[in-house]
Amino acid sequence: MNGYESPVDFYTRPGQMTSAGAHAAALAALKGVGAVAAAVHGTLLHDAWAQQYDQVLTPERRAQSHTRPAREILDTIMAIDPAPFDIPRPPDKRSIGTCRNFTVLACAALKAQGVPARARCGFGMYFEAGKGIDHWITEYWDGERWVSADFQIDDLQCAALKLDFDLLDKFLSAGETWQRCRAGTADPGKFGIFDESGFWFIAMNLVRDFAALNNMEMLPWDNWGSMPEPEEEMSADGLARFDRLAALTVAADERFGELRALYEDDAGLRVPAQVFNGVRQQMEDVGSA
């Protein structure tokens, strides 16, 4: 392990974004993956799905999706409605987030129970036919292996998407996506969100997935360091750099020591104190919203 702790131990420990702070005891009381899923579904609302829950979001509510640390997400939830975390809120009393917020909150809850958990950034193949949509899921350790879980998808979304398969078989990490596109078995133009797609977009998610595997789960639109610019044509050296990153993230457990060492040694990949919020078009402190 090259002097590094085991992946299971590393992902049991809360990170900067998955520490629940004063809410840790409340999360620990949930007891089990099913209880975590129910609590996350009952306290968060995805901004892109708000209309399906009969919600029209004000700018103030929509801004909640920019909250990074789980403890601040939980502060917002409790400020809206101080009921116990396992009491489902109606949609108008939920905090607003994206797939990343659902994932980070689930990871925080699982870690609070001593369950190893980690966020993965990549592409969901179950939102639009033939396309991989920018998405985050959770992996948790069941004692023998990593189990993938999408804590965003509730019964309403499952019905709306007509999901009649194991949807986690339809999630590709950014590294898996990169490798398939580089091998020519997948079209990079089919992976992204809205009108943004291509190798540059996949590479940005690859950096985010790499950071998440180092316990730094950033916003889907946070930009820093070695991420390419939109529509940037990458050099041979750049492609090789992301080839290595993909290989590390796909084999995160087997190459954990190398993954951790690269994160610590490469300032272009490591999350800095400030990142560029691509939605707000401004630099922001990592620990704040």
Short mmCIF file of C-alpha atoms in Angstrom, two decimals:
data_model
loop_
_atom_site.label_atom_id
_atom_site.label_comp_id
_atom_site.label_asym_id
_atom_site.label_seq_id
_atom_site.Cartn_x
_atom_site.Cartn_y
_atom_site.Cartn_z
CA MET A 1 0.00 0.00 0.00
CA ASN A 2 3.14 2.17 -0.21
CA GLY A 3 2.71 3.52 3.30
CA TYR A 4 -0.93 4.49 2.84
CA GLU A 5 -3.84 3.11 4.86
CA SER A 6 -6.23 0.69 3.20
CA PRO A 7 -9.00 2.06 0.95
CA VAL A 8 -11.65 0.69 3.34
CA ASP A 9 -10.13 2.58 6.26
CA PHE A 10 -9.63 5.74 4.21
CA TYR A 11 -13.24 5.84 2.99
CA THR A 12 -14.61 5.17 6.47
CA ARG A 13 -13.17 8.46 7.68
CA PRO A 14 -15.22 11.59 6.88
CA GLY A 15 -13.49 14.12 4.67
CA GLN A 16 -13.83 17.88 4.39
CA MET A 17 -17.07 17.56 2.40
CA THR A 18 -18.55 14.51 4.16
CA SER A 19 -18.08 15.50 7.78
CA ALA A 20 -21.51 15.93 9.37
CA GLY A 21 -20.24 18.16 12.17
CA ALA A 22 -22.87 18.66 14.88
CA HIS A 23 -25.27 16.42 12.94
CA ALA A 24 -23.10 13.29 13.10
CA ALA A 25 -25.06 11.63 15.90
CA ALA A 26 -28.37 12.19 14.09
CA LEU A 27 -26.97 10.57 10.95
CA ALA A 28 -25.46 7.67 12.91
CA ALA A 29 -28.91 6.93 14.35
CA LEU A 30 -30.34 6.15 10.89
CA LYS A 31 -28.95 2.59 10.90
CA GLY A 32 -28.55 1.11 7.47
CA VAL A 33 -28.52 1.92 3.77
CA GLY A 34 -32.30 1.83 3.41
CA ALA A 35 -32.76 4.34 6.21
CA VAL A 36 -30.14 6.60 4.66
CA ALA A 37 -31.89 6.48 1.28
CA ALA A 38 -35.26 7.32 2.85
CA ALA A 39 -33.77 10.22 4.81
CA VAL A 40 -31.95 11.66 1.80
CA HIS A 41 -35.08 11.38 -0.36
CA GLY A 42 -37.12 13.07 2.36
CA THR A 43 -34.80 16.04 2.89
CA LEU A 44 -33.40 16.92 -0.55
CA LEU A 45 -34.99 17.90 -3.85
CA HIS A 46 -33.08 17.87 -7.14
CA ASP A 47 -33.26 21.27 -8.83
CA ALA A 48 -33.78 19.79 -12.30
CA TRP A 49 -36.67 17.62 -11.06
CA ALA A 50 -38.46 20.33 -9.05
CA GLN A 51 -41.29 20.74 -11.56
CA GLN A 52 -42.19 17.05 -11.29
CA TYR A 53 -42.72 17.63 -7.56
CA ASP A 54 -44.90 20.70 -8.29
CA GLN A 55 -42.20 23.08 -7.10
CA VAL A 56 -41.27 26.41 -8.67
CA LEU A 57 -37.88 27.32 -7.26
CA THR A 58 -36.98 30.83 -6.19
CA PRO A 59 -33.42 31.98 -6.84
CA GLU A 60 -32.80 31.69 -3.09
CA ARG A 61 -33.83 28.03 -3.02
CA ARG A 62 -31.95 27.18 -6.20
CA ALA A 63 -28.79 28.70 -4.71
CA GLN A 64 -28.76 25.91 -2.10
CA SER A 65 -27.37 23.57 -4.77
CA HIS A 66 -24.04 25.44 -4.48
CA THR A 67 -23.53 24.26 -0.88
CA ARG A 68 -20.44 22.07 -0.72
CA PRO A 69 -19.93 20.53 2.77
CA ALA A 70 -22.47 18.04 4.11
CA ARG A 71 -22.60 19.82 7.46
CA GLU A 72 -23.80 22.99 5.71
CA ILE A 73 -26.35 21.03 3.66
CA LEU A 74 -27.62 19.62 6.95
CA ASP A 75 -27.67 23.10 8.53
CA THR A 76 -29.92 24.24 5.67
CA ILE A 77 -32.20 21.21 6.00
CA MET A 78 -32.67 21.80 9.71
CA ALA A 79 -33.14 25.56 9.28
CA ILE A 80 -36.04 24.85 6.90
CA ASP A 81 -37.60 22.21 9.16
CA PRO A 82 -36.00 21.15 12.49
CA ALA A 83 -37.78 17.78 12.55
CA PRO A 84 -35.59 14.70 13.05
CA PHE A 85 -33.62 13.80 9.95
CA ASP A 86 -35.60 10.59 9.38
CA ILE A 87 -38.93 12.46 9.14
CA PRO A 88 -39.74 13.02 5.43
CA ARG A 89 -40.35 16.64 4.49
CA PRO A 90 -42.86 17.64 1.82
CA PRO A 91 -41.15 18.91 -1.36
CA ASP A 92 -41.61 22.56 -0.40
CA LYS A 93 -39.68 21.97 2.84
CA ARG A 94 -36.66 20.23 1.30
CA SER A 95 -33.23 21.66 0.59
CA ILE A 96 -32.30 21.96 -3.08
CA GLY A 97 -29.35 20.13 -4.59
CA THR A 98 -28.04 18.09 -7.49
CA CYS A 99 -26.99 14.45 -7.77
CA ARG A 100 -23.72 15.46 -6.12
CA ASN A 101 -25.52 16.80 -3.00
CA PHE A 102 -27.53 13.57 -2.70
CA THR A 103 -24.30 11.60 -3.01
CA VAL A 104 -22.34 13.66 -0.50
CA LEU A 105 -25.15 13.55 2.06
CA ALA A 106 -25.48 9.78 1.65
CA CYS A 107 -21.71 9.36 2.07
CA ALA A 108 -21.78 11.53 5.21
CA ALA A 109 -24.62 9.47 6.68
CA LEU A 110 -22.94 6.15 5.91
CA LYS A 111 -19.58 7.30 7.27
CA ALA A 112 -21.32 8.51 10.44
CA GLN A 113 -22.43 4.89 10.91
CA GLY A 114 -18.92 3.58 10.31
CA VAL A 115 -19.74 2.32 6.81
CA PRO A 116 -17.01 3.02 4.24
CA ALA A 117 -18.45 5.15 1.42
CA ARG A 118 -17.15 7.17 -1.51
CA ALA A 119 -18.60 9.40 -4.22
CA ARG A 120 -18.11 8.63 -7.91
CA CYS A 121 -18.42 11.16 -10.72
CA GLY A 122 -19.26 9.98 -14.22
CA PHE A 123 -22.24 9.50 -16.48
CA GLY A 124 -25.68 7.99 -16.04
CA MET A 125 -26.90 6.09 -19.09
CA TYR A 126 -30.51 5.99 -17.84
CA PHE A 127 -31.64 9.59 -18.31
CA GLU A 128 -31.62 9.99 -22.12
CA ALA A 129 -31.55 7.19 -24.67
CA GLY A 130 -28.11 6.84 -26.24
CA LYS A 131 -26.49 9.48 -24.05
CA GLY A 132 -24.36 9.55 -20.92
CA ILE A 133 -25.55 12.40 -18.68
CA ASP A 134 -23.25 14.06 -16.15
CA HIS A 135 -24.03 12.29 -12.85
CA TRP A 136 -22.79 11.25 -9.40
CA ILE A 137 -23.47 8.08 -7.40
CA THR A 138 -22.30 6.50 -4.14
CA GLU A 139 -20.27 3.36 -3.55
CA TYR A 140 -20.38 1.75 -0.09
CA TRP A 141 -18.51 -1.23 1.34
CA ASP A 142 -20.79 -4.11 2.40
CA GLY A 143 -17.98 -5.99 4.11
CA GLU A 144 -16.85 -7.83 1.00
CA ARG A 145 -17.14 -5.50 -1.99
CA TRP A 146 -18.09 -2.02 -3.14
CA VAL A 147 -21.81 -1.69 -3.88
CA SER A 148 -23.06 1.10 -6.17
CA ALA A 149 -26.15 3.06 -5.12
CA ASP A 150 -27.90 6.07 -6.65
CA PHE A 151 -29.39 7.94 -3.70
CA GLN A 152 -31.07 10.51 -5.97
CA ILE A 153 -33.51 8.16 -7.70
CA ASP A 154 -36.71 7.83 -5.68
CA ASP A 155 -39.99 6.16 -6.65
CA LEU A 156 -41.24 9.18 -8.64
CA GLN A 157 -38.05 9.40 -10.70
CA CYS A 158 -37.88 5.64 -11.16
CA ALA A 159 -41.40 5.69 -12.62
CA ALA A 160 -40.75 8.78 -14.75
CA LEU A 161 -37.60 7.25 -16.24
CA LYS A 162 -39.31 3.86 -16.70
CA LEU A 163 -36.39 2.09 -15.08
CA ASP A 164 -36.92 -1.65 -15.48
CA PHE A 165 -33.30 -2.70 -15.07
CA ASP A 166 -30.51 -2.43 -12.52
CA LEU A 167 -29.67 1.20 -13.20
CA LEU A 168 -26.25 0.94 -11.58
CA ASP A 169 -25.24 -1.32 -14.46
CA LYS A 170 -25.89 1.77 -16.56
CA PHE A 171 -23.53 4.14 -14.71
CA LEU A 172 -20.06 4.71 -16.12
CA SER A 173 -17.37 6.37 -14.04
CA ALA A 174 -15.49 9.17 -15.78
CA GLY A 175 -12.46 6.88 -16.08
CA GLU A 176 -14.46 4.06 -17.69
CA THR A 177 -16.02 6.57 -20.08
CA TRP A 178 -12.62 8.02 -20.99
CA GLN A 179 -11.16 4.59 -21.71
CA ARG A 180 -14.09 3.55 -23.91
CA CYS A 181 -13.93 6.76 -25.91
CA ARG A 182 -10.16 6.55 -26.30
CA ALA A 183 -10.52 2.97 -27.52
CA GLY A 184 -13.12 4.07 -30.06
CA THR A 185 -15.90 1.91 -28.59
CA ALA A 186 -17.91 4.95 -27.45
CA ASP A 187 -18.53 8.42 -28.90
CA PRO A 188 -17.25 11.24 -26.65
CA GLY A 189 -19.89 13.52 -28.16
CA LYS A 190 -22.54 11.42 -26.40
CA PHE A 191 -21.25 12.23 -22.90
CA GLY A 192 -21.96 15.51 -21.14
CA ILE A 193 -24.94 17.64 -20.19
CA PHE A 194 -27.14 20.07 -22.11
CA ASP A 195 -25.10 21.23 -25.13
CA GLU A 196 -21.71 20.42 -23.59
CA SER A 197 -19.96 17.14 -24.40
CA GLY A 198 -16.74 15.64 -25.66
CA PHE A 199 -13.32 14.59 -24.44
CA TRP A 200 -12.80 17.90 -22.63
CA PHE A 201 -16.01 17.39 -20.61
CA ILE A 202 -15.13 13.78 -19.77
CA ALA A 203 -11.66 14.94 -18.68
CA MET A 204 -13.17 17.52 -16.33
CA ASN A 205 -15.31 14.82 -14.72
CA LEU A 206 -12.24 12.61 -14.54
CA VAL A 207 -10.49 15.23 -12.40
CA ARG A 208 -13.60 15.53 -10.21
CA ASP A 209 -13.82 11.74 -9.81
CA PHE A 210 -10.12 11.60 -8.93
CA ALA A 211 -10.66 14.29 -6.29
CA ALA A 212 -13.70 12.44 -4.92
CA LEU A 213 -11.62 9.27 -4.61
CA ASN A 214 -9.32 11.40 -2.45
CA ASN A 215 -12.24 12.42 -0.20
CA MET A 216 -12.76 15.81 -1.87
CA GLU A 217 -16.20 15.79 -3.49
CA MET A 218 -16.62 19.07 -5.34
CA LEU A 219 -19.58 20.65 -7.13
CA PRO A 220 -20.30 19.40 -10.67
CA TRP A 221 -19.35 22.84 -12.00
CA ASP A 222 -16.27 23.51 -9.85
CA ASN A 223 -13.17 24.00 -12.01
CA TRP A 224 -9.51 24.03 -11.05
CA GLY A 225 -5.97 23.17 -12.04
CA SER A 226 -5.46 20.69 -14.85
CA MET A 227 -9.05 20.67 -16.12
CA PRO A 228 -9.22 21.54 -19.83
CA GLU A 229 -11.10 24.56 -21.09
CA PRO A 230 -14.47 24.00 -22.83
CA GLU A 231 -13.99 22.67 -26.36
CA GLU A 232 -10.21 22.52 -25.82
CA GLU A 233 -8.29 20.22 -28.13
CA MET A 234 -5.89 18.28 -25.92
CA SER A 235 -2.25 17.66 -26.80
CA ALA A 236 -0.68 14.20 -26.86
CA ASP A 237 0.81 14.90 -23.44
CA GLY A 238 -2.58 15.97 -22.14
CA LEU A 239 -4.25 12.83 -23.46
CA ALA A 240 -1.55 10.68 -21.86
CA ARG A 241 -2.06 12.50 -18.56
CA PHE A 242 -5.76 11.69 -18.56
CA ASP A 243 -5.08 8.14 -19.75
CA ARG A 244 -3.10 7.61 -16.56
CA LEU A 245 -5.78 9.28 -14.44
CA ALA A 246 -8.45 7.03 -15.96
CA ALA A 247 -6.37 3.93 -15.29
CA LEU A 248 -5.92 4.93 -11.65
CA THR A 249 -9.59 5.72 -11.02
CA VAL A 250 -10.81 2.52 -12.70
CA ALA A 251 -8.44 0.48 -10.50
CA ALA A 252 -8.75 2.71 -7.43
CA ASP A 253 -8.37 -0.06 -4.85
CA GLU A 254 -5.56 -1.97 -6.57
CA ARG A 255 -3.59 1.23 -7.21
CA PHE A 256 -4.69 3.15 -4.12
CA GLY A 257 -1.21 4.11 -2.98
CA GLU A 258 -0.38 5.51 -6.42
CA LEU A 259 -3.71 7.33 -6.55
CA ARG A 260 -3.12 8.98 -3.18
CA ALA A 261 0.48 9.86 -3.97
CA LEU A 262 -0.43 11.51 -7.27
CA TYR A 263 -3.12 13.59 -5.58
CA GLU A 264 -0.69 14.80 -2.93
CA ASP A 265 2.14 15.47 -5.39
CA ASP A 266 0.29 17.06 -8.35
CA ALA A 267 -0.94 20.59 -7.61
CA GLY A 268 -2.85 20.64 -10.89
CA LEU A 269 -5.04 17.75 -9.74
CA ARG A 270 -5.28 18.51 -6.04
CA VAL A 271 -8.24 20.68 -4.99
CA PRO A 272 -6.89 24.14 -4.04
CA ALA A 273 -8.23 26.48 -1.38
CA GLN A 274 -10.26 28.31 -4.04
CA VAL A 275 -11.99 26.95 -7.15
CA PHE A 276 -13.85 28.58 -10.02
CA ASN A 277 -17.62 28.12 -9.79
CA GLY A 278 -18.55 27.73 -13.46
CA VAL A 279 -22.22 28.51 -12.90
CA ARG A 280 -21.68 31.65 -10.87
CA GLN A 281 -18.56 32.56 -12.89
CA GLN A 282 -16.53 33.45 -9.82
CA MET A 283 -13.76 32.18 -7.58
CA GLU A 284 -14.99 30.72 -4.29
CA ASP A 285 -13.46 29.33 -1.11
CA VAL A 286 -13.80 25.56 -1.10
CA GLY A 287 -15.28 25.44 2.37
CA SER A 288 -18.07 27.91 1.65
CA ALA A 289 -21.17 28.22 -0.50
#
